[in-house]
mmCIF file of C-alpha atoms in Angstrom:
data_model
loop_
_atom_site.group_PDB
_atom_site.id
_atom_site.type_symbol
_atom_site.label_atom_id
_atom_site.label_comp_id
_atom_site.label_asym_id
_atom_site.label_seq_id
_atom_site.Cartn_x
_atom_site.Cartn_y
_atom_site.Cartn_z
ATOM 1 C CA MET K 1233 112.206 10.032 -97.491
ATOM 2 C CA LYS K 1234 113.633 8.912 -100.810
ATOM 3 C CA GLN K 1235 117.106 10.007 -99.676
ATOM 4 C CA ILE K 1236 116.787 8.001 -96.434
ATOM 5 C CA LEU K 1237 115.771 4.845 -98.327
ATOM 6 C CA THR K 1238 118.679 5.305 -100.733
ATOM 7 C CA THR K 1239 121.112 5.673 -97.811
ATOM 8 C CA LEU K 1240 119.749 2.537 -96.121
ATOM 9 C CA LEU K 1241 120.071 0.597 -99.368
ATOM 10 C CA LEU K 1242 123.698 1.695 -99.783
ATOM 11 C CA LEU K 1243 124.485 0.716 -96.178
ATOM 12 C CA THR K 1244 122.933 -2.703 -96.722
ATOM 13 C CA VAL K 1245 124.976 -3.302 -99.849
ATOM 14 C CA CYS K 1246 128.197 -2.232 -98.122
ATOM 15 C CA LEU K 1247 127.743 -4.311 -94.970
ATOM 16 C CA PRO K 1248 129.836 -7.506 -94.811
ATOM 17 C CA VAL K 1249 127.839 -10.602 -95.646
ATOM 18 C CA ALA K 1250 127.924 -13.390 -93.050
ATOM 19 C CA PHE K 1251 128.711 -16.763 -94.592
ATOM 20 C CA ALA K 1252 127.593 -20.204 -93.539
ATOM 21 C CA ASP K 1253 130.266 -22.487 -92.099
ATOM 22 C CA SER K 1254 127.852 -25.371 -91.618
ATOM 23 C CA LEU K 1255 124.994 -27.195 -93.282
ATOM 24 C CA THR K 1256 121.932 -28.696 -91.597
ATOM 25 C CA PHE K 1257 119.840 -31.576 -92.904
ATOM 26 C CA SER K 1258 116.397 -31.839 -91.326
ATOM 27 C CA PRO K 1259 114.447 -35.102 -91.437
ATOM 28 C CA ALA K 1260 110.853 -35.337 -92.620
ATOM 29 C CA ALA K 1261 108.573 -34.502 -89.693
ATOM 30 C CA GLU K 1262 106.980 -37.950 -89.681
ATOM 31 C CA SER K 1263 110.339 -39.725 -89.443
ATOM 32 C CA ALA K 1264 112.175 -37.431 -86.984
ATOM 33 C CA ASN K 1265 113.638 -39.302 -84.008
ATOM 34 C CA GLY K 1266 114.388 -36.185 -81.955
ATOM 35 C CA LYS K 1267 118.167 -36.694 -81.997
ATOM 36 C CA HIS K 1268 120.738 -34.221 -83.309
ATOM 37 C CA ILE K 1269 124.087 -35.321 -84.770
ATOM 38 C CA VAL K 1270 126.900 -32.812 -85.341
ATOM 39 C CA LEU K 1271 129.530 -33.929 -87.863
ATOM 40 C CA LEU K 1272 132.890 -32.121 -87.890
ATOM 41 C CA ALA K 1273 134.734 -32.230 -91.239
ATOM 42 C CA GLY K 1274 138.323 -31.004 -91.225
ATOM 43 C CA ASP K 1275 141.270 -32.919 -92.659
ATOM 44 C CA GLU K 1276 143.777 -32.210 -95.406
ATOM 45 C CA GLU K 1277 143.997 -35.696 -96.876
ATOM 46 C CA TYR K 1278 140.920 -37.936 -96.819
ATOM 47 C CA ARG K 1279 138.214 -35.578 -98.149
ATOM 48 C CA SER K 1280 135.983 -35.419 -95.079
ATOM 49 C CA GLU K 1281 134.323 -32.382 -96.654
ATOM 50 C CA GLU K 1282 132.859 -34.798 -99.216
ATOM 51 C CA ALA K 1283 132.171 -37.771 -96.939
ATOM 52 C CA LEU K 1284 130.373 -36.170 -94.002
ATOM 53 C CA PRO K 1285 127.629 -34.386 -95.983
ATOM 54 C CA MET K 1286 126.870 -37.721 -97.661
ATOM 55 C CA LEU K 1287 126.602 -39.418 -94.256
ATOM 56 C CA GLY K 1288 124.527 -36.528 -92.920
ATOM 57 C CA LYS K 1289 122.048 -36.978 -95.750
ATOM 58 C CA ILE K 1290 121.695 -40.710 -95.075
ATOM 59 C CA LEU K 1291 121.365 -40.256 -91.311
ATOM 60 C CA SER K 1292 118.749 -37.513 -91.705
ATOM 61 C CA GLN K 1293 116.693 -38.701 -94.657
ATOM 62 C CA ARG K 1294 116.893 -42.464 -94.010
ATOM 63 C CA HIS K 1295 117.008 -42.549 -90.189
ATOM 64 C CA GLY K 1296 115.331 -39.448 -88.814
ATOM 65 C CA PHE K 1297 118.274 -37.577 -87.283
ATOM 66 C CA ARG K 1298 118.733 -33.842 -87.575
ATOM 67 C CA CYS K 1299 122.301 -33.490 -88.837
ATOM 68 C CA THR K 1300 124.592 -30.463 -88.873
ATOM 69 C CA VAL K 1301 127.888 -30.660 -90.768
ATOM 70 C CA VAL K 1302 130.555 -28.153 -89.697
ATOM 71 C CA PHE K 1303 133.332 -27.546 -92.219
ATOM 72 C CA SER K 1304 136.868 -26.190 -92.016
ATOM 73 C CA MET K 1305 136.537 -22.781 -93.622
ATOM 74 C CA SER K 1306 138.999 -20.217 -94.936
ATOM 75 C CA ASN K 1307 140.237 -17.631 -92.441
ATOM 76 C CA ASN K 1308 140.644 -14.664 -94.754
ATOM 77 C CA GLY K 1309 137.021 -13.512 -94.731
ATOM 78 C CA GLU K 1310 136.118 -15.465 -97.854
ATOM 79 C CA ASP K 1311 133.453 -18.136 -97.696
ATOM 80 C CA TYR K 1312 135.056 -21.276 -99.104
ATOM 81 C CA ILE K 1313 135.837 -24.664 -97.599
ATOM 82 C CA ASP K 1314 139.555 -24.914 -96.855
ATOM 83 C CA PRO K 1315 140.616 -28.322 -95.471
ATOM 84 C CA ASN K 1316 144.188 -27.022 -95.130
ATOM 85 C CA ASN K 1317 143.156 -24.399 -92.564
ATOM 86 C CA GLN K 1318 143.755 -26.166 -89.261
ATOM 87 C CA LYS K 1319 142.063 -23.332 -87.342
ATOM 88 C CA GLY K 1320 139.027 -23.292 -89.628
ATOM 89 C CA LEU K 1321 136.438 -25.034 -87.426
ATOM 90 C CA THR K 1322 134.076 -22.317 -86.195
ATOM 91 C CA GLY K 1323 130.489 -22.185 -85.015
ATOM 92 C CA LEU K 1324 130.947 -25.134 -82.650
ATOM 93 C CA ASP K 1325 128.249 -23.772 -80.330
ATOM 94 C CA VAL K 1326 126.010 -26.066 -82.382
ATOM 95 C CA LEU K 1327 127.381 -28.857 -80.154
ATOM 96 C CA GLN K 1328 125.256 -27.516 -77.303
ATOM 97 C CA SER K 1329 122.223 -29.328 -78.737
ATOM 98 C CA ALA K 1330 124.074 -32.408 -80.043
ATOM 99 C CA ASP K 1331 123.279 -35.965 -78.966
ATOM 100 C CA LEU K 1332 126.213 -37.410 -80.932
ATOM 101 C CA MET K 1333 129.412 -35.916 -82.339
ATOM 102 C CA ILE K 1334 130.985 -37.515 -85.429
ATOM 103 C CA LEU K 1335 134.579 -36.511 -86.119
ATOM 104 C CA SER K 1336 136.583 -36.765 -89.306
ATOM 105 C CA LEU K 1337 139.452 -34.481 -88.307
ATOM 106 C CA ARG K 1338 143.217 -34.344 -88.647
ATOM 107 C CA PHE K 1339 145.587 -32.176 -86.572
ATOM 108 C CA ARG K 1340 143.104 -29.353 -86.010
ATOM 109 C CA SER K 1341 143.988 -26.442 -83.694
ATOM 110 C CA PRO K 1342 140.662 -24.855 -82.741
ATOM 111 C CA LEU K 1343 140.538 -21.402 -81.203
ATOM 112 C CA GLU K 1344 139.991 -21.210 -77.452
ATOM 113 C CA GLU K 1345 136.294 -20.336 -77.672
ATOM 114 C CA GLU K 1346 135.667 -23.228 -80.079
ATOM 115 C CA ALA K 1347 137.658 -25.634 -77.901
ATOM 116 C CA ALA K 1348 135.433 -24.635 -74.982
ATOM 117 C CA GLU K 1349 132.406 -25.969 -76.878
ATOM 118 C CA ILE K 1350 134.145 -29.332 -77.415
ATOM 119 C CA THR K 1351 135.115 -29.396 -73.739
ATOM 120 C CA ALA K 1352 131.506 -28.837 -72.718
ATOM 121 C CA TYR K 1353 130.421 -31.652 -75.001
ATOM 122 C CA LEU K 1354 133.010 -34.015 -73.522
ATOM 123 C CA ASN K 1355 131.922 -33.060 -70.013
ATOM 124 C CA SER K 1356 128.352 -34.044 -70.940
ATOM 125 C CA GLY K 1357 129.520 -37.622 -71.453
ATOM 126 C CA LYS K 1358 127.598 -37.862 -74.725
ATOM 127 C CA PRO K 1359 128.920 -40.324 -77.339
ATOM 128 C CA ILE K 1360 131.406 -39.816 -80.154
ATOM 129 C CA ILE K 1361 132.202 -41.513 -83.461
ATOM 130 C CA GLY K 1362 135.719 -41.042 -84.853
ATOM 131 C CA LEU K 1363 136.689 -41.790 -88.457
ATOM 132 C CA ARG K 1364 140.178 -42.448 -89.875
ATOM 133 C CA THR K 1365 142.514 -39.599 -88.816
ATOM 134 C CA SER K 1366 140.377 -38.705 -85.800
ATOM 135 C CA THR K 1367 142.874 -40.746 -83.777
ATOM 136 C CA HIS K 1368 145.011 -37.640 -84.285
ATOM 137 C CA ALA K 1369 142.207 -35.110 -84.560
ATOM 138 C CA PHE K 1370 143.923 -32.240 -82.741
ATOM 139 C CA ASN K 1371 147.379 -30.737 -82.427
ATOM 140 C CA GLY K 1372 148.995 -27.727 -80.821
ATOM 141 C CA GLY K 1373 149.194 -26.272 -77.341
ATOM 142 C CA GLY K 1374 145.496 -26.085 -76.498
ATOM 143 C CA SER K 1375 143.373 -28.300 -74.295
ATOM 144 C CA PHE K 1376 139.867 -29.488 -73.566
ATOM 145 C CA GLY K 1377 139.948 -28.923 -69.838
ATOM 146 C CA SER K 1378 142.333 -31.504 -68.396
ATOM 147 C CA ILE K 1379 142.842 -33.206 -71.793
ATOM 148 C CA THR K 1380 145.394 -31.599 -74.089
ATOM 149 C CA TYR K 1381 144.938 -31.578 -77.849
ATOM 150 C CA LYS K 1382 147.720 -34.134 -78.201
ATOM 151 C CA GLU K 1383 146.171 -36.420 -75.536
ATOM 152 C CA PHE K 1384 142.762 -36.434 -77.193
ATOM 153 C CA GLY K 1385 143.502 -39.435 -79.415
ATOM 154 C CA ARG K 1386 144.711 -41.780 -76.706
ATOM 155 C CA LYS K 1387 142.181 -40.675 -74.091
ATOM 156 C CA ILE K 1388 139.033 -40.183 -76.160
ATOM 157 C CA MET K 1389 139.605 -42.391 -79.228
ATOM 158 C CA GLY K 1390 141.725 -45.086 -77.597
ATOM 159 C CA GLU K 1391 144.614 -44.530 -80.008
ATOM 160 C CA SER K 1392 146.698 -41.725 -81.500
ATOM 161 C CA TRP K 1393 148.791 -41.551 -84.670
ATOM 162 C CA VAL K 1394 151.306 -44.421 -84.815
ATOM 163 C CA SER K 1395 152.124 -45.339 -88.429
ATOM 164 C CA HIS K 1396 150.817 -46.781 -91.662
ATOM 165 C CA HIS K 1397 150.731 -50.569 -91.404
ATOM 166 C CA GLY K 1398 149.993 -51.260 -95.060
ATOM 167 C CA ARG K 1399 151.507 -49.525 -98.106
ATOM 168 C CA HIS K 1400 149.821 -46.192 -98.650
ATOM 169 C CA LYS K 1401 147.890 -45.913 -101.949
ATOM 170 C CA SER K 1402 148.813 -49.408 -103.106
ATOM 171 C CA GLN K 1403 147.432 -51.807 -100.444
ATOM 172 C CA GLY K 1404 143.902 -51.710 -99.096
ATOM 173 C CA THR K 1405 142.057 -52.856 -95.971
ATOM 174 C CA ARG K 1406 139.585 -55.702 -95.561
ATOM 175 C CA GLY K 1407 137.482 -55.836 -92.420
ATOM 176 C CA VAL K 1408 137.537 -59.125 -90.480
ATOM 177 C CA ILE K 1409 134.970 -59.451 -87.692
ATOM 178 C CA VAL K 1410 136.511 -60.513 -84.382
ATOM 179 C CA ASP K 1411 135.448 -63.958 -83.191
ATOM 180 C CA GLY K 1412 132.419 -63.746 -80.940
ATOM 181 C CA LYS K 1413 131.498 -60.170 -81.945
ATOM 182 C CA ALA K 1414 129.293 -60.787 -84.987
ATOM 183 C CA ASP K 1415 126.110 -60.386 -82.919
ATOM 184 C CA HIS K 1416 126.955 -56.853 -81.759
ATOM 185 C CA PRO K 1417 124.272 -54.420 -83.025
ATOM 186 C CA ILE K 1418 126.905 -52.209 -84.687
ATOM 187 C CA LEU K 1419 127.700 -55.166 -86.963
ATOM 188 C CA ASN K 1420 124.108 -55.902 -88.017
ATOM 189 C CA SER K 1421 124.291 -56.867 -91.729
ATOM 190 C CA VAL K 1422 127.934 -55.773 -91.876
ATOM 191 C CA ALA K 1423 129.807 -58.510 -93.701
ATOM 192 C CA ASP K 1424 132.003 -57.063 -96.453
ATOM 193 C CA VAL K 1425 133.979 -53.983 -95.397
ATOM 194 C CA PHE K 1426 136.706 -52.912 -97.809
ATOM 195 C CA ALA K 1427 138.626 -49.629 -97.776
ATOM 196 C CA PRO K 1428 141.260 -48.447 -100.271
ATOM 197 C CA SER K 1429 142.895 -46.462 -97.479
ATOM 198 C CA ASP K 1430 145.550 -48.632 -95.880
ATOM 199 C CA VAL K 1431 145.566 -50.259 -92.438
ATOM 200 C CA TYR K 1432 146.806 -48.097 -89.554
ATOM 201 C CA SER K 1433 148.984 -49.455 -86.763
ATOM 202 C CA VAL K 1434 146.979 -49.620 -83.524
ATOM 203 C CA VAL K 1435 149.064 -50.526 -80.472
ATOM 204 C CA HIS K 1436 147.655 -48.726 -77.425
ATOM 205 C CA LEU K 1437 144.217 -50.263 -76.898
ATOM 206 C CA THR K 1438 143.635 -51.948 -73.548
ATOM 207 C CA GLU K 1439 141.397 -54.672 -72.149
ATOM 208 C CA SER K 1440 138.687 -52.074 -71.606
ATOM 209 C CA ASP K 1441 138.400 -51.525 -75.371
ATOM 210 C CA ASN K 1442 135.909 -53.665 -77.252
ATOM 211 C CA VAL K 1443 137.421 -54.481 -80.658
ATOM 212 C CA LEU K 1444 134.667 -55.481 -83.084
ATOM 213 C CA MET K 1445 136.614 -55.703 -86.345
ATOM 214 C CA ASN K 1446 140.239 -56.089 -87.382
ATOM 215 C CA GLY K 1447 141.786 -54.790 -90.581
ATOM 216 C CA ALA K 1448 143.691 -57.097 -92.894
ATOM 217 C CA VAL K 1449 146.145 -55.706 -95.445
ATOM 218 C CA THR K 1450 145.165 -56.640 -98.998
ATOM 219 C CA GLU K 1451 147.345 -57.151 -102.055
ATOM 220 C CA THR K 1452 145.947 -54.200 -104.018
ATOM 221 C CA LEU K 1453 143.297 -51.488 -103.967
ATOM 222 C CA ASP K 1454 140.821 -53.728 -105.796
ATOM 223 C CA PRO K 1455 137.898 -54.523 -103.451
ATOM 224 C CA LYS K 1456 138.195 -58.159 -104.568
ATOM 225 C CA SER K 1457 141.906 -58.393 -103.808
ATOM 226 C CA LYS K 1458 143.141 -61.107 -101.471
ATOM 227 C CA ILE K 1459 144.343 -60.722 -97.904
ATOM 228 C CA LEU K 1460 148.138 -60.940 -97.780
ATOM 229 C CA ASP K 1461 149.706 -63.954 -96.104
ATOM 230 C CA GLY K 1462 152.557 -63.622 -93.670
ATOM 231 C CA LYS K 1463 153.763 -61.424 -90.871
ATOM 232 C CA ILE K 1464 151.989 -58.230 -91.923
ATOM 233 C CA ASN K 1465 148.620 -59.748 -90.946
ATOM 234 C CA SER K 1466 149.866 -61.774 -87.984
ATOM 235 C CA PRO K 1467 148.386 -60.283 -85.951
ATOM 236 C CA MET K 1468 145.914 -58.060 -87.772
ATOM 237 C CA GLN K 1469 145.456 -54.497 -86.513
ATOM 238 C CA PRO K 1470 142.196 -53.343 -84.892
ATOM 239 C CA LEU K 1471 139.996 -51.536 -87.415
ATOM 240 C CA ALA K 1472 136.863 -50.714 -85.376
ATOM 241 C CA TRP K 1473 136.351 -50.628 -81.635
ATOM 242 C CA LEU K 1474 134.381 -49.129 -78.747
ATOM 243 C CA HIS K 1475 136.453 -47.100 -76.300
ATOM 244 C CA PRO K 1476 135.322 -45.963 -72.816
ATOM 245 C CA TRP K 1477 136.559 -42.584 -71.587
ATOM 246 C CA THR K 1478 136.214 -40.206 -68.668
ATOM 247 C CA SER K 1479 135.206 -36.573 -69.179
ATOM 248 C CA PRO K 1480 137.816 -33.851 -68.623
ATOM 249 C CA ASP K 1481 136.102 -32.807 -65.377
ATOM 250 C CA GLY K 1482 136.154 -36.432 -64.181
ATOM 251 C CA LYS K 1483 132.388 -36.564 -63.628
ATOM 252 C CA LYS K 1484 131.050 -38.515 -66.613
ATOM 253 C CA ALA K 1485 131.811 -41.739 -68.472
ATOM 254 C CA GLY K 1486 131.538 -41.624 -72.242
ATOM 255 C CA THR K 1487 131.875 -44.000 -75.181
ATOM 256 C CA THR K 1488 133.530 -43.600 -78.561
ATOM 257 C CA PHE K 1489 133.135 -45.815 -81.600
ATOM 258 C CA CYS K 1490 136.330 -45.429 -83.607
ATOM 259 C CA THR K 1491 137.327 -46.840 -86.974
ATOM 260 C CA THR K 1492 140.559 -46.159 -88.830
ATOM 261 C CA ALA K 1493 138.646 -46.528 -92.108
ATOM 262 C CA GLY K 1494 136.668 -43.540 -93.300
ATOM 263 C CA ALA K 1495 138.232 -41.802 -96.301
ATOM 264 C CA ALA K 1496 135.622 -40.448 -98.706
ATOM 265 C CA VAL K 1497 136.380 -43.273 -101.151
ATOM 266 C CA ASP K 1498 136.257 -45.834 -98.306
ATOM 267 C CA LEU K 1499 132.627 -44.875 -97.738
ATOM 268 C CA ALA K 1500 131.737 -45.972 -101.254
ATOM 269 C CA ASN K 1501 131.618 -49.359 -99.472
ATOM 270 C CA GLU K 1502 128.039 -50.064 -98.404
ATOM 271 C CA ASP K 1503 128.893 -52.093 -95.326
ATOM 272 C CA LEU K 1504 131.291 -49.455 -93.987
ATOM 273 C CA ARG K 1505 128.494 -46.882 -94.303
ATOM 274 C CA ARG K 1506 126.187 -49.319 -92.538
ATOM 275 C CA MET K 1507 128.613 -49.812 -89.669
ATOM 276 C CA VAL K 1508 128.760 -46.032 -89.096
ATOM 277 C CA VAL K 1509 124.968 -45.698 -89.298
ATOM 278 C CA ASN K 1510 124.512 -48.654 -86.925
ATOM 279 C CA ALA K 1511 126.949 -47.066 -84.477
ATOM 280 C CA SER K 1512 125.016 -43.781 -84.652
ATOM 281 C CA LEU K 1513 121.766 -45.527 -83.779
ATOM 282 C CA HIS K 1514 123.336 -47.691 -81.073
ATOM 283 C CA LEU K 1515 125.195 -44.864 -79.320
ATOM 284 C CA THR K 1516 122.114 -42.627 -79.228
ATOM 285 C CA GLY K 1517 120.005 -45.386 -77.649
ATOM 286 C CA LEU K 1518 117.917 -46.167 -80.720
ATOM 287 C CA THR K 1519 117.142 -49.588 -82.139
ATOM 288 C CA VAL K 1520 119.552 -50.820 -84.783
ATOM 289 C CA PRO K 1521 117.543 -52.525 -87.557
ATOM 290 C CA GLU K 1522 118.456 -55.886 -88.997
ATOM 291 C CA LYS K 1523 119.659 -54.150 -92.162
ATOM 292 C CA ALA K 1524 119.876 -50.363 -92.031
ATOM 293 C CA ASN K 1525 119.166 -48.528 -95.271
ATOM 294 C CA VAL K 1526 122.405 -46.804 -96.295
ATOM 295 C CA ASP K 1527 121.529 -46.053 -99.920
ATOM 296 C CA TYR K 1528 122.812 -42.676 -101.058
ATOM 297 C CA VAL K 1529 120.274 -39.845 -100.942
ATOM 298 C CA ASP K 1530 122.059 -38.015 -103.751
ATOM 299 C CA ALA K 1531 124.696 -39.393 -106.103
ATOM 300 C CA TYR K 1532 128.115 -39.618 -104.446
ATOM 301 C CA TYR K 1533 131.300 -39.020 -106.409
ATOM 302 C CA PRO K 1534 134.135 -39.100 -103.852
ATOM 303 C CA SER K 1535 137.582 -37.998 -104.897
ATOM 304 C CA PHE K 1536 140.637 -40.037 -103.955
ATOM 305 C CA PHE K 1537 142.652 -39.210 -100.877
ATOM 306 C CA GLY K 1538 145.878 -37.233 -100.904
ATOM 307 C CA PHE K 1539 147.311 -33.904 -99.781
ATOM 308 C CA ILE K 1540 146.699 -30.892 -102.007
ATOM 309 C CA ARG K 1541 149.233 -28.183 -101.213
ATOM 310 C CA ALA K 1542 149.016 -26.148 -104.421
ATOM 311 C CA LYS K 1543 148.638 -22.489 -103.489
ATOM 312 C CA GLY K 1544 145.133 -21.208 -104.107
ATOM 313 C CA HIS K 1545 143.669 -24.647 -104.910
ATOM 314 C CA PHE K 1546 140.752 -24.550 -102.476
ATOM 315 C CA LYS K 1547 140.160 -20.844 -103.034
ATOM 316 C CA ASN K 1548 139.936 -21.450 -106.773
ATOM 317 C CA LEU K 1549 137.743 -24.491 -106.202
ATOM 318 C CA GLY K 1550 135.426 -22.232 -104.193
ATOM 319 C CA MET K 1551 133.440 -25.013 -102.548
ATOM 320 C CA LYS K 1552 130.788 -23.843 -100.069
ATOM 321 C CA PRO K 1553 128.707 -25.835 -97.564
ATOM 322 C CA ALA K 1554 125.606 -25.171 -99.664
ATOM 323 C CA ASP K 1555 127.237 -27.043 -102.559
ATOM 324 C CA PHE K 1556 126.626 -30.246 -100.560
ATOM 325 C CA ASP K 1557 122.977 -29.546 -99.751
ATOM 326 C CA LEU K 1558 120.144 -31.923 -100.585
ATOM 327 C CA GLY K 1559 119.809 -32.314 -104.321
ATOM 328 C CA GLN K 1560 123.446 -31.358 -104.940
ATOM 329 C CA THR K 1561 126.027 -33.793 -106.319
ATOM 330 C CA PRO K 1562 129.444 -32.095 -106.273
ATOM 331 C CA HIS K 1563 132.321 -33.777 -108.055
ATOM 332 C CA VAL K 1564 135.928 -32.626 -108.076
ATOM 333 C CA PRO K 1565 139.030 -34.155 -109.706
ATOM 334 C CA ASP K 1566 141.289 -36.555 -107.848
ATOM 335 C CA PRO K 1567 144.455 -35.029 -106.358
ATOM 336 C CA PRO K 1568 147.496 -35.086 -108.657
ATOM 337 C CA GLY K 1569 149.349 -38.393 -108.513
ATOM 338 C CA SER K 1570 146.328 -40.455 -107.423
ATOM 339 C CA PRO K 1571 146.304 -44.109 -108.440
ATOM 340 C CA VAL K 1572 143.693 -45.277 -110.911
ATOM 341 C CA TRP K 1573 140.741 -46.411 -108.795
ATOM 342 C CA THR K 1574 137.532 -47.186 -110.667
ATOM 343 C CA PHE K 1575 135.508 -48.855 -107.917
ATOM 344 C CA ARG K 1576 133.124 -46.016 -107.063
ATOM 345 C CA ASP K 1577 130.080 -44.305 -108.448
ATOM 346 C CA GLN K 1578 130.891 -42.371 -111.574
ATOM 347 C CA PRO K 1579 129.211 -39.209 -112.906
ATOM 348 C CA LYS K 1580 126.409 -39.908 -115.300
ATOM 349 C CA LYS K 1581 127.334 -39.308 -118.929
#
């Protein structure tokens, strides 16, 4: 008997350990609204792996959603978050119970079985929120039914990648509410949106798109900097809009709220967080309050945006989904070459 137990123990130790590629935040039972949001974090530049857990905490603990954050993981059998792995989104079967999908993705190439889960979600006609680079969320030769990866931006977000409109890392974005749209529920108590990520060019929206906010290029990255005069802001580019779409199977109509703001440091702005929370409530059929609570649940120390191509960086960093769990306050250095930007929460001394 002792020999059998020893053998079982050795087998247990030698078995590969499954690692978590996602993180779920459950609301308090008394505040649960019965809705499930799945947030997909996967981009090389704007630190979605930092931003989406923060939003998931607010949406779950302040507003009663169950939230699951799916991360881009390494593909070498090691359990660390690797934003540079464009095939790293796995476990997307969690979308089967989702009422809302929030994307912060850039040029992802999901495997066929994972793409099938996104296709099924699109065919359900359920709503989507897209942040920043989600206009160019996917790339490669795959498809979501009749919608190719490269068509996803134009068809589901309303826009794809065009160009930077402002100067990257030196000019910021100030939100300007479109005339006549201030009473839209998504803009409840949203008055001062500023993002240090620059304005994107947006040229393919149509009359069916409902633009709620434009983005004006600012002189500097200081949240108090002035809007630039002249041609660059005449006209201003759309910053946030609602886009109607048709499911890949042609049977359902869906709606996306898209904003080209959404870097981790952008979401240090309270009113940008509020706009995303308001959109989450509105798109899931819930009442948007006069002023949604978007206070951080845990301290938030976002790092600045920028590509990090150094070999072994994310492996050495060793970040895991659990590092962003409730009660955790991860903080990593800014990418090399980042501008000095002091307008965010700082670690306590």
